[in-house]
XYZ file of C-alpha atoms in Angstrom:
576
model
C 1.516 -63.426 42.830
C -1.805 -62.679 41.191
C -3.408 -62.292 44.611
C -0.701 -59.835 45.603
C -1.433 -57.681 42.526
C -5.156 -57.748 43.324
C -4.473 -56.704 46.915
C -2.263 -53.826 45.760
C -4.902 -52.658 43.299
C -7.543 -52.697 46.057
C -5.346 -51.037 48.665
C -3.763 -48.491 46.284
C -6.182 -47.606 43.465
C -4.555 -45.716 40.510
C -6.874 -42.767 41.076
C -4.864 -41.754 44.145
C -2.302 -38.954 43.656
C 1.161 -40.329 42.957
C 2.909 -38.833 46.053
C 0.184 -40.222 48.356
C 0.360 -43.609 46.606
C 4.109 -43.780 47.178
C 3.777 -42.781 50.855
C 1.101 -45.394 51.579
C 3.151 -48.108 49.924
C 6.188 -47.175 51.996
C 4.235 -47.096 55.283
C 2.720 -50.539 54.599
C 5.663 -52.376 53.121
C 8.384 -51.116 55.498
C 6.987 -53.023 58.567
C 6.160 -56.031 56.405
C 9.731 -56.106 55.213
C 11.002 -55.956 58.794
C 8.614 -58.760 59.801
C 9.855 -60.865 56.898
C 13.460 -60.322 57.904
C 12.584 -61.227 61.523
C 10.983 -64.492 60.390
C 14.062 -65.354 58.404
C 16.192 -64.667 61.478
C 14.147 -66.971 63.659
C 14.406 -69.709 61.049
C 18.147 -69.222 61.027
C 18.420 -69.398 64.795
C 16.271 -72.526 64.848
C 18.647 -74.221 62.471
C 21.622 -73.277 64.625
C 20.136 -75.128 67.606
C 18.842 -72.221 69.704
C 16.504 -73.109 72.572
C 12.744 -72.721 72.308
C 12.681 -70.073 75.008
C 15.337 -68.054 73.166
C 13.391 -68.298 69.920
C 10.128 -67.314 71.625
C 11.772 -64.347 73.296
C 13.280 -63.180 69.997
C 9.965 -63.665 68.193
C 8.069 -61.567 70.726
C 10.730 -58.874 70.544
C 10.691 -58.726 66.769
C 6.891 -58.692 66.586
C 6.778 -55.781 69.049
C 9.121 -53.794 66.791
C 6.747 -53.949 63.800
C 4.250 -51.252 65.013
C 7.129 -49.080 66.138
C 8.714 -49.327 62.700
C 5.362 -48.509 61.113
C 5.163 -45.342 63.234
C 8.704 -44.392 62.303
C 7.894 -45.005 58.621
C 4.822 -42.807 58.916
C 6.777 -40.025 60.622
C 9.521 -40.259 57.987
C 6.985 -40.134 55.175
C 5.201 -37.094 56.623
C 8.473 -35.258 57.247
C 9.706 -36.099 53.739
C 6.511 -34.841 52.090
C 6.527 -31.724 54.269
C 10.145 -30.954 53.489
C 9.503 -31.366 49.763
C 6.467 -29.083 49.977
C 8.449 -26.466 51.910
C 11.269 -26.734 49.385
C 8.788 -26.183 46.513
C 7.297 -23.152 48.305
C 10.787 -21.772 48.964
C 11.731 -22.115 45.301
C 8.460 -20.456 44.283
C 9.245 -17.511 46.565
C 12.736 -17.287 45.070
C 11.235 -17.198 41.568
C 8.833 -14.414 42.495
C 11.577 -12.466 44.252
C 14.088 -12.751 41.408
C 11.631 -12.372 38.475
C 8.498 -10.550 39.674
C 7.708 -9.291 36.139
C 8.110 -12.665 34.432
C 4.881 -14.271 35.701
C 6.657 -17.577 36.664
C 4.795 -20.852 36.259
C 4.321 -22.659 39.595
C 2.867 -26.100 38.835
C 4.043 -27.674 42.125
C 2.548 -24.826 44.151
C -0.712 -25.127 42.210
C -0.761 -28.874 43.020
C -0.111 -28.223 46.737
C -2.870 -25.598 46.854
C -5.337 -28.168 45.531
C -4.184 -31.453 47.090
C -2.143 -30.368 50.091
C -3.428 -30.185 53.632
C -3.162 -27.959 56.659
C -0.574 -25.228 56.773
C 1.152 -26.442 53.603
C -2.022 -25.897 51.570
C -2.542 -22.495 53.201
C 1.050 -21.453 52.396
C 0.712 -22.661 48.783
C -2.545 -20.746 48.333
C -0.958 -17.634 49.814
C 2.003 -17.974 47.440
C -0.324 -18.357 44.440
C -2.287 -15.314 45.584
C 0.967 -13.371 45.808
C 1.890 -14.542 42.291
C -1.511 -13.439 40.958
C -1.091 -10.075 42.675
C 2.291 -9.628 40.990
C 0.725 -10.586 37.650
C -2.105 -8.064 38.047
C 0.403 -5.414 39.055
C 2.560 -6.221 36.026
C -0.461 -5.987 33.710
C -1.502 -2.700 35.300
C 2.006 -1.318 34.833
C 2.036 -2.442 31.188
C -1.340 -0.804 30.629
C -0.192 2.401 32.330
C 2.961 2.394 30.200
C 0.904 1.831 27.054
C -1.482 4.660 27.930
C 1.449 6.939 28.755
C 3.551 6.245 25.680
C 1.186 4.857 23.007
C -1.865 6.190 21.226
C -4.866 3.960 22.087
C -6.550 4.467 18.686
C -3.682 3.718 16.291
C -1.326 1.834 18.662
C 1.484 4.112 17.465
C 3.832 5.810 19.937
C 2.477 9.157 21.112
C 4.054 12.584 21.509
C 5.495 11.679 24.911
C 7.292 8.627 23.498
C 8.537 10.779 20.623
C 10.088 13.245 23.076
C 11.621 10.392 25.065
C 13.241 8.976 21.928
C 14.488 12.447 21.010
C 16.070 12.660 24.461
C 17.880 9.344 23.946
C 19.193 10.086 20.448
C 22.378 12.082 21.286
C 23.775 9.288 23.474
C 22.755 6.479 21.106
C 23.781 8.056 17.782
C 26.868 10.235 18.388
C 27.911 12.122 15.296
C 24.746 11.133 13.418
C 22.239 13.295 11.585
C 18.554 13.169 12.468
C 15.310 14.479 11.050
C 11.741 14.930 12.215
C 8.743 14.912 9.880
C 5.406 16.294 11.020
C 2.480 15.553 8.720
C -1.038 16.907 9.088
C -4.008 15.481 7.165
C -5.535 18.280 5.081
C -9.189 19.187 5.702
C -9.677 16.205 7.990
C -11.933 18.163 10.331
C -14.469 18.705 7.547
C -14.418 14.997 6.727
C -14.846 14.135 10.409
C -17.762 16.532 10.784
C -19.418 15.192 7.641
C -19.160 11.425 8.170
C -18.783 11.162 11.940
C -15.977 10.358 14.354
C -16.207 6.579 13.995
C -15.462 6.853 10.272
C -12.743 9.389 10.995
C -11.162 7.037 13.547
C -11.130 4.234 10.990
C -9.424 6.479 8.445
C -6.797 7.518 11.006
C -6.104 3.871 11.815
C -5.637 3.074 8.128
C -3.331 6.063 7.652
C -1.331 5.051 10.733
C -0.899 1.568 9.301
C 0.342 2.964 5.983
C 2.709 5.289 7.803
C 4.126 2.452 9.902
C 4.591 0.297 6.790
C 6.668 2.975 5.047
C 8.714 4.040 8.076
C 12.286 2.657 7.753
C 14.011 0.624 10.466
C 15.979 3.622 11.746
C 12.836 5.575 12.558
C 9.925 5.964 14.938
C 6.419 6.660 13.600
C 4.068 8.381 16.057
C 0.686 10.075 16.313
C 1.193 13.473 17.921
C -2.346 14.891 17.928
C -5.812 14.455 16.399
C -4.940 14.265 12.695
C -1.188 14.836 12.919
C 1.551 12.214 12.736
C 5.331 12.298 13.017
C 8.298 10.264 11.836
C 11.608 10.564 13.693
C 14.702 9.362 11.827
C 18.313 8.943 12.927
C 21.688 7.782 11.567
C 21.094 9.542 8.254
C 24.000 9.737 5.780
C 22.333 12.122 3.321
C 19.579 13.653 5.455
C 17.922 16.010 2.963
C 17.732 13.498 0.113
C 16.685 10.595 2.354
C 14.016 12.578 4.184
C 12.599 14.118 1.012
C 12.326 10.682 -0.599
C 10.538 9.344 2.474
C 8.193 12.358 2.613
C 7.186 11.889 -1.023
C 6.655 8.166 -0.443
C 4.447 8.868 2.599
C 2.475 11.513 0.720
C 1.854 9.103 -2.133
C 0.790 6.315 0.253
C -1.673 8.546 2.125
C -3.184 9.805 -1.139
C -4.231 6.319 -2.224
C -8.018 5.741 -1.915
C -9.418 4.580 1.404
C -12.576 2.484 1.162
C -15.462 2.961 3.578
C -19.108 2.041 3.131
C -18.628 1.109 -0.510
C -17.044 4.466 -1.346
C -13.454 5.615 -1.912
C -12.044 8.629 -0.083
C -8.786 10.442 -0.789
C -6.651 12.515 1.554
C -3.539 14.637 1.267
C -1.032 15.642 3.918
C 1.036 18.766 4.505
C 4.545 17.850 5.693
C 7.055 19.900 7.648
C 10.656 18.699 8.054
C 13.260 19.677 10.625
C 16.890 18.482 10.433
C 19.192 18.295 13.491
C 22.486 16.776 14.652
C 23.625 14.979 17.799
C 24.261 18.281 19.633
C 20.566 18.453 20.448
C 20.024 20.283 23.743
C 16.411 21.447 23.454
C 13.961 18.605 22.822
C 11.216 21.027 21.819
C 13.258 22.609 19.038
C 12.872 19.858 16.371
C 9.154 19.573 17.169
C 8.626 23.327 17.053
C 10.599 23.718 13.823
C 8.920 20.804 12.058
C 5.474 22.058 13.049
C 6.346 25.561 11.860
C 7.432 24.152 8.502
C 4.239 22.092 8.336
C 2.072 25.189 8.849
C 3.914 26.958 6.047
C 3.378 23.924 3.795
C -0.327 23.921 4.660
C -0.629 27.598 3.756
C 0.784 26.810 0.296
C -2.014 24.350 -0.515
C -2.687 20.649 -0.130
C -0.062 17.917 -0.198
C 2.962 20.235 0.081
C 6.371 19.484 1.674
C 8.404 22.183 3.415
C 11.866 22.068 5.055
C 12.417 24.317 8.034
C 14.748 27.283 7.778
C 15.208 30.141 10.278
C 13.147 32.567 8.185
C 10.125 30.287 8.599
C 9.739 31.286 12.242
C 9.360 34.935 11.288
C 6.956 33.998 8.483
C 4.961 31.819 10.850
C 4.785 34.598 13.409
C 3.562 36.922 10.679
C 0.978 34.335 9.577
C -0.289 33.913 13.123
C -0.699 37.669 13.456
C -2.412 37.844 10.072
C -4.767 35.028 11.087
C -5.607 36.872 14.292
C -6.342 40.045 12.273
C -8.487 38.013 9.870
C -10.603 36.802 12.801
C -11.690 40.385 13.375
C -11.898 41.460 9.727
C -15.632 40.731 9.434
C -16.669 42.613 12.536
C -14.412 45.522 11.549
C -15.954 45.531 8.037
C -12.567 45.190 6.374
C -13.810 42.587 3.854
C -15.582 43.603 0.672
C -16.554 42.170 -2.704
C -15.356 43.197 -6.135
C -17.188 42.222 -9.308
C -15.595 41.043 -12.559
C -17.812 40.975 -15.618
C -18.707 37.787 -17.472
C -19.664 38.404 -21.108
C -21.304 36.511 -23.949
C -20.554 37.066 -27.639
C -21.307 35.568 -31.016
C -19.066 35.821 -34.069
C -19.288 39.294 -35.579
C -21.253 40.689 -32.618
C -20.204 42.945 -29.733
C -19.938 41.194 -26.335
C -22.779 41.573 -23.864
C -22.332 41.399 -20.079
C -24.524 38.612 -18.722
C -23.191 38.354 -15.196
C -20.227 38.708 -12.899
C -18.051 36.818 -10.462
C -17.950 38.071 -6.863
C -14.318 38.214 -5.699
C -13.379 38.646 -2.048
C -10.879 41.321 -1.013
C -9.407 42.364 2.353
C -8.443 45.954 3.075
C -6.164 45.641 6.112
C -5.880 48.809 8.245
C -2.048 48.756 8.304
C -0.993 46.284 5.588
C -3.264 47.739 2.946
C -4.871 45.438 0.362
C -3.970 41.848 1.288
C -3.783 39.477 -1.671
C -6.407 36.719 -1.790
C -3.546 34.315 -2.506
C -2.326 35.124 1.017
C -5.420 35.239 3.181
C -7.704 32.709 1.425
C -5.383 29.721 2.113
C -5.000 31.021 5.657
C -8.774 31.072 6.094
C -9.157 27.627 4.485
C -6.576 26.139 6.843
C -8.696 27.227 9.796
C -12.397 27.508 10.587
C -12.398 31.153 9.481
C -13.442 30.153 5.961
C -16.869 29.139 7.284
C -18.084 32.533 8.589
C -16.278 34.324 5.755
C -17.838 32.025 3.148
C -21.286 32.537 4.670
C -20.792 36.328 4.602
C -19.742 36.229 0.917
C -22.818 34.157 -0.006
C -25.187 36.463 1.885
C -23.589 39.626 0.498
C -23.722 38.325 -3.082
C -27.392 37.355 -2.734
C -28.234 40.775 -1.281
C -26.553 42.351 -4.314
C -28.653 40.172 -6.638
C -31.683 41.312 -4.671
C -30.698 44.958 -5.262
C -30.150 44.312 -8.970
C -33.548 42.696 -9.361
C -35.264 46.117 -9.361
C -33.137 47.560 -12.201
C -34.027 46.515 -15.788
C -30.324 46.666 -16.751
C -29.306 44.171 -14.057
C -32.421 42.102 -13.370
C -31.235 39.209 -15.535
C -27.594 39.176 -14.405
C -26.121 36.046 -12.831
C -23.587 36.207 -10.030
C -20.938 33.540 -9.480
C -19.713 32.870 -5.924
C -16.702 30.709 -5.049
C -17.353 28.007 -2.454
C -14.462 26.486 -0.502
C -14.151 22.749 0.127
C -14.550 23.246 3.876
C -17.742 25.241 3.365
C -19.195 22.865 0.775
C -18.636 19.813 3.005
C -20.570 21.256 5.916
C -23.634 19.065 6.614
C -25.909 22.115 6.680
C -24.510 23.885 3.608
C -27.589 23.219 1.447
C -29.802 24.528 4.242
C -27.642 27.676 4.491
C -28.148 28.316 0.790
C -31.889 27.645 1.043
C -32.294 30.081 3.942
C -30.252 32.766 2.149
C -32.391 32.404 -0.974
C -35.563 32.594 1.093
C -34.345 35.615 3.062
C -33.327 37.647 -0.008
C -36.123 36.430 -2.289
C -33.864 36.223 -5.359
C -34.439 33.870 -8.268
C -32.195 30.812 -7.596
C -31.101 30.581 -11.259
C -29.328 33.899 -10.946
C -26.964 32.451 -8.306
C -24.061 30.348 -9.583
C -21.809 28.464 -7.167
C -18.266 27.761 -8.366
C -16.578 24.594 -7.065
C -12.997 23.436 -7.573
C -12.074 20.003 -8.924
C -10.515 18.958 -5.608
C -13.770 19.802 -3.823
C -16.000 17.671 -6.021
C -13.623 14.724 -6.423
C -12.590 14.205 -2.789
C -15.863 12.452 -2.034
C -17.766 11.973 -5.262
C -20.882 10.216 -3.953
C -21.613 12.748 -1.204
C -20.627 15.599 -3.516
C -23.151 14.479 -6.118
C -25.880 14.254 -3.473
C -25.122 17.809 -2.285
C -24.955 19.147 -5.836
C -28.284 17.545 -6.714
C -29.855 19.094 -3.615
C -28.547 22.517 -4.662
C -29.881 22.095 -8.199
C -33.231 21.124 -6.738
C -33.237 24.570 -5.131
C -32.648 26.020 -8.610
C -29.038 27.096 -8.062
C -26.587 26.721 -10.959
C -23.219 24.991 -10.493
C -19.906 25.685 -12.219
C -16.627 23.718 -12.121
C -13.856 26.294 -11.625
C -10.278 26.129 -13.018
C -11.148 23.125 -15.152
C -8.107 21.362 -16.614
C -5.685 22.084 -13.773
C -6.781 19.208 -11.533
C -7.356 15.506 -12.039
C -10.933 15.332 -13.219
C -11.940 11.920 -14.427
C -14.328 11.850 -17.367
C -16.088 8.973 -15.638
C -16.920 11.273 -12.710
C -17.433 14.382 -14.824
C -20.360 12.896 -16.724
C -22.047 12.044 -13.401
C -21.683 15.494 -11.854
C -24.816 17.665 -12.144
C -22.931 20.696 -13.495
C -24.243 23.606 -15.537
C -20.913 25.102 -16.543
C -17.207 24.373 -17.070
C -14.762 27.235 -16.541
C -11.525 26.817 -18.521
C -8.523 27.853 -16.431
C -6.651 30.952 -17.585
C -3.403 28.934 -17.784
C -4.680 27.495 -21.091
C -5.983 30.840 -22.377
C -2.897 33.025 -22.083
C -1.036 31.169 -24.869
C -4.006 29.912 -26.870
C -2.920 31.909 -29.927
C 0.718 30.812 -29.781
C 0.631 27.271 -28.400
C -0.936 24.529 -30.494
C -1.047 22.286 -27.402
C -3.058 24.829 -25.381
C -5.313 25.450 -28.365
C -5.972 21.714 -28.724
C -6.732 21.382 -25.006
C -9.174 24.296 -25.074
C -10.869 22.989 -28.205
C -11.270 19.568 -26.534
C -12.694 21.054 -23.330
C -15.224 23.137 -25.267
C -16.342 20.148 -27.334
C -16.581 17.935 -24.257
C -18.573 20.538 -22.325
C -21.082 20.920 -25.135
C -21.336 17.136 -25.507
C -22.262 16.958 -21.803
C -24.812 19.756 -22.276
C -22.769 22.203 -20.218
C -22.073 25.867 -20.804
C -18.340 26.626 -21.235
C -16.726 29.880 -20.083
C -13.083 30.910 -20.453
C -11.377 33.003 -17.768
C -8.297 35.141 -18.202
C -9.282 36.492 -21.628
C -7.143 39.610 -22.136
C -6.929 40.177 -25.904
C -9.317 40.284 -28.829
C -7.228 37.598 -30.535
C -7.851 35.227 -27.629
C -11.577 35.990 -27.768
C -11.669 35.349 -31.490
C -9.843 32.042 -31.137
C -12.297 30.945 -28.447
C -15.234 31.900 -30.663
C -13.702 29.790 -33.413
C -13.610 26.799 -31.038
C -17.252 27.316 -30.068
C -16.761 29.060 -26.704
C -19.121 32.066 -26.339
C -18.722 33.039 -22.666
C -15.729 35.003 -21.396
C -14.219 36.558 -18.306
C -11.031 38.609 -18.122
C -9.356 41.989 -18.330
C -10.512 42.409 -21.948
C -13.977 43.108 -20.528
C -13.347 44.298 -16.994
C -11.005 44.130 -14.063
C -12.522 43.250 -10.661
C -14.185 46.516 -9.591
C -16.513 47.780 -6.837
C -20.219 47.415 -7.478
C -20.639 51.072 -8.413
C -17.987 50.886 -11.111
C -19.461 47.630 -12.375
C -22.865 49.262 -12.803
C -21.252 52.142 -14.689
C -19.585 49.553 -16.927
C -22.986 48.070 -17.706
C -24.098 51.418 -19.109
C -21.108 51.577 -21.447
C -21.187 48.018 -22.815
C-alpha cells in the first residue's frame, strides 16, 4: 500500500493542475481496472475446469483489449475536458451578452487562457479580450457621462444635468411645487485674480461641499458656471417658507471662514429664487427667472436674497441697458466729481475747511442725474468699477495738483472712495504710485477711504496693501465705521489714519442716548488708537456741539456744504 502511494506521488505530483491530474489518473487506472477484472475472470474459468487452450485464448484476448481501452479512455477524457471548456466559454459569452455593462468575472475563462491548449486557449483568450474591450467601453461611457453631466472640479451635477432633472420633474412630481435657487459668489473674480486660480478652485470645492451638505434629500445641488451654483427642489409643501429657510442656511454656511495658507477668507453669495409648479413647459424659464432675481439681489449689495416676480424682468432689462450706457459714460464725459467740504473746529471757534471728499456723479443724457446708489453697485458688480475707479483717482489727484498753486487750497486734503474690487487688484499700489508721480502732488494730501467689508475680507493681504500705500505717504480712512462688523482685534492692526463715523449714528445723536454712547465710544477708541475721527452727516449746530463735547473735531455734512462742483467749492472757501 505504501509503495502504491509512492508511485502515485511520483506519477501524479500535486503541482499538476487538478483537471489534468484527474484525467491522467483516469487514463492510467481505467485499463488497469480492466486488466484486473480480466485476471479475475481467468481465475474463475480455471476453477470451473476450462481447458488450457480456452484460458490462453481468453487471456490473449483480454490483454489485447487493454491498449484499446486506454485509447478509449484517453479519447473520452479529451472530449470531456473539451466539452467542459466549450461549456465554460459558452456561459462566458452568455454573461457578456446579457450583462455587457456589469464587467462579469470569468475565472474559468481566465484559467483556460493560461493553462488550456490549442483552439480552446485561443478561444478563451479571445473571450477575455472581448470582456476587456467591453470593460474599457463601459469605463469610457461612464467618463463621457460624467464629463457631460458633472462638473469635473466640484463633482457636482452641471447645468446640463440640472436641465435634465427639470425636464423629468413634471412626470415624477405631479401636482408638486418646485423651486430653483441660483447663487453667485460675490466679488469672486477679484479674489481669483489676487490669489490665483488654484486657490480659487480650492475655495469653490469647499463651497460646493458645504452646499451639498445643506441640500435636502428632495433637491439637486449643481454648479452652473464659474462661481455660480444652483439648488433645484421639488415636492415642496410650503415653497416660499422652505426655500427662504434653505437660502438663509446656505448663505450662513458660505459666509463661514475658509482657511487657506494659514489665513481665513470670507465670502458672501447673492441668491435668486424662482418658484414653479408641475405645469412646467419651458425648461429655460426657471433658470432665466432665478438668474434675473440673482442679478437684482447682487445689485442690492452683498449676501442678499431675492424672489423672482414678473416686474424683475423689466427691472433687469433696465439694468442691462443702464450698464451698457455706463460702459460709454467715461468716453462720453458724462461722469464728473462733486466736492463736499470737510471741516475742523474747536470749542468756541468757527469751523475751518481742511479738505473735501470727492463724490462721483453721472449725468445721463436722457435719464438726467443718476443716483450713485443706482450706478455704483452696478459698476461694482461688473468690471466697470476698475476703469471708473482709476478715472476718479486720477481726476482727484489732478485737482490736488491744481490746488497746490493757490495759497487758499495748497494744504487741503482730498478723500477718494476706493471700491473692494479696485483695492484688491494686484497692481493697485502701483497705480497709486504712478498717479502720484505723474501729478507730482504731496502724498499726504491724498486720503483713500475704504469700507469695513473691504479691509476685513482678507485681513492679512489688506494690511500688506495698506502698509504699502502708507509707505508711499498716502493717508487711509475707514469709511462708514460702526455699520459693519469690525473686530477690535483687527482694527488695532490696521494701519489707519482716520475713522469716519457713519451718519446713521449722527442724525439722532442729540435725541438718542444709545447713539450718543456709541459715538462717544468710537471717538474715544479712535483717539486711543492714535487715529483722527471724523463724523459724516452733520446737519445741525447741535450735532456739531455734541460731537465737540465728545472730543470729535472733524466734520462733514450739509451744515458746512452740500456736494458741489469744484468752482462752487472754491467760492465756499472764500466765505468760510
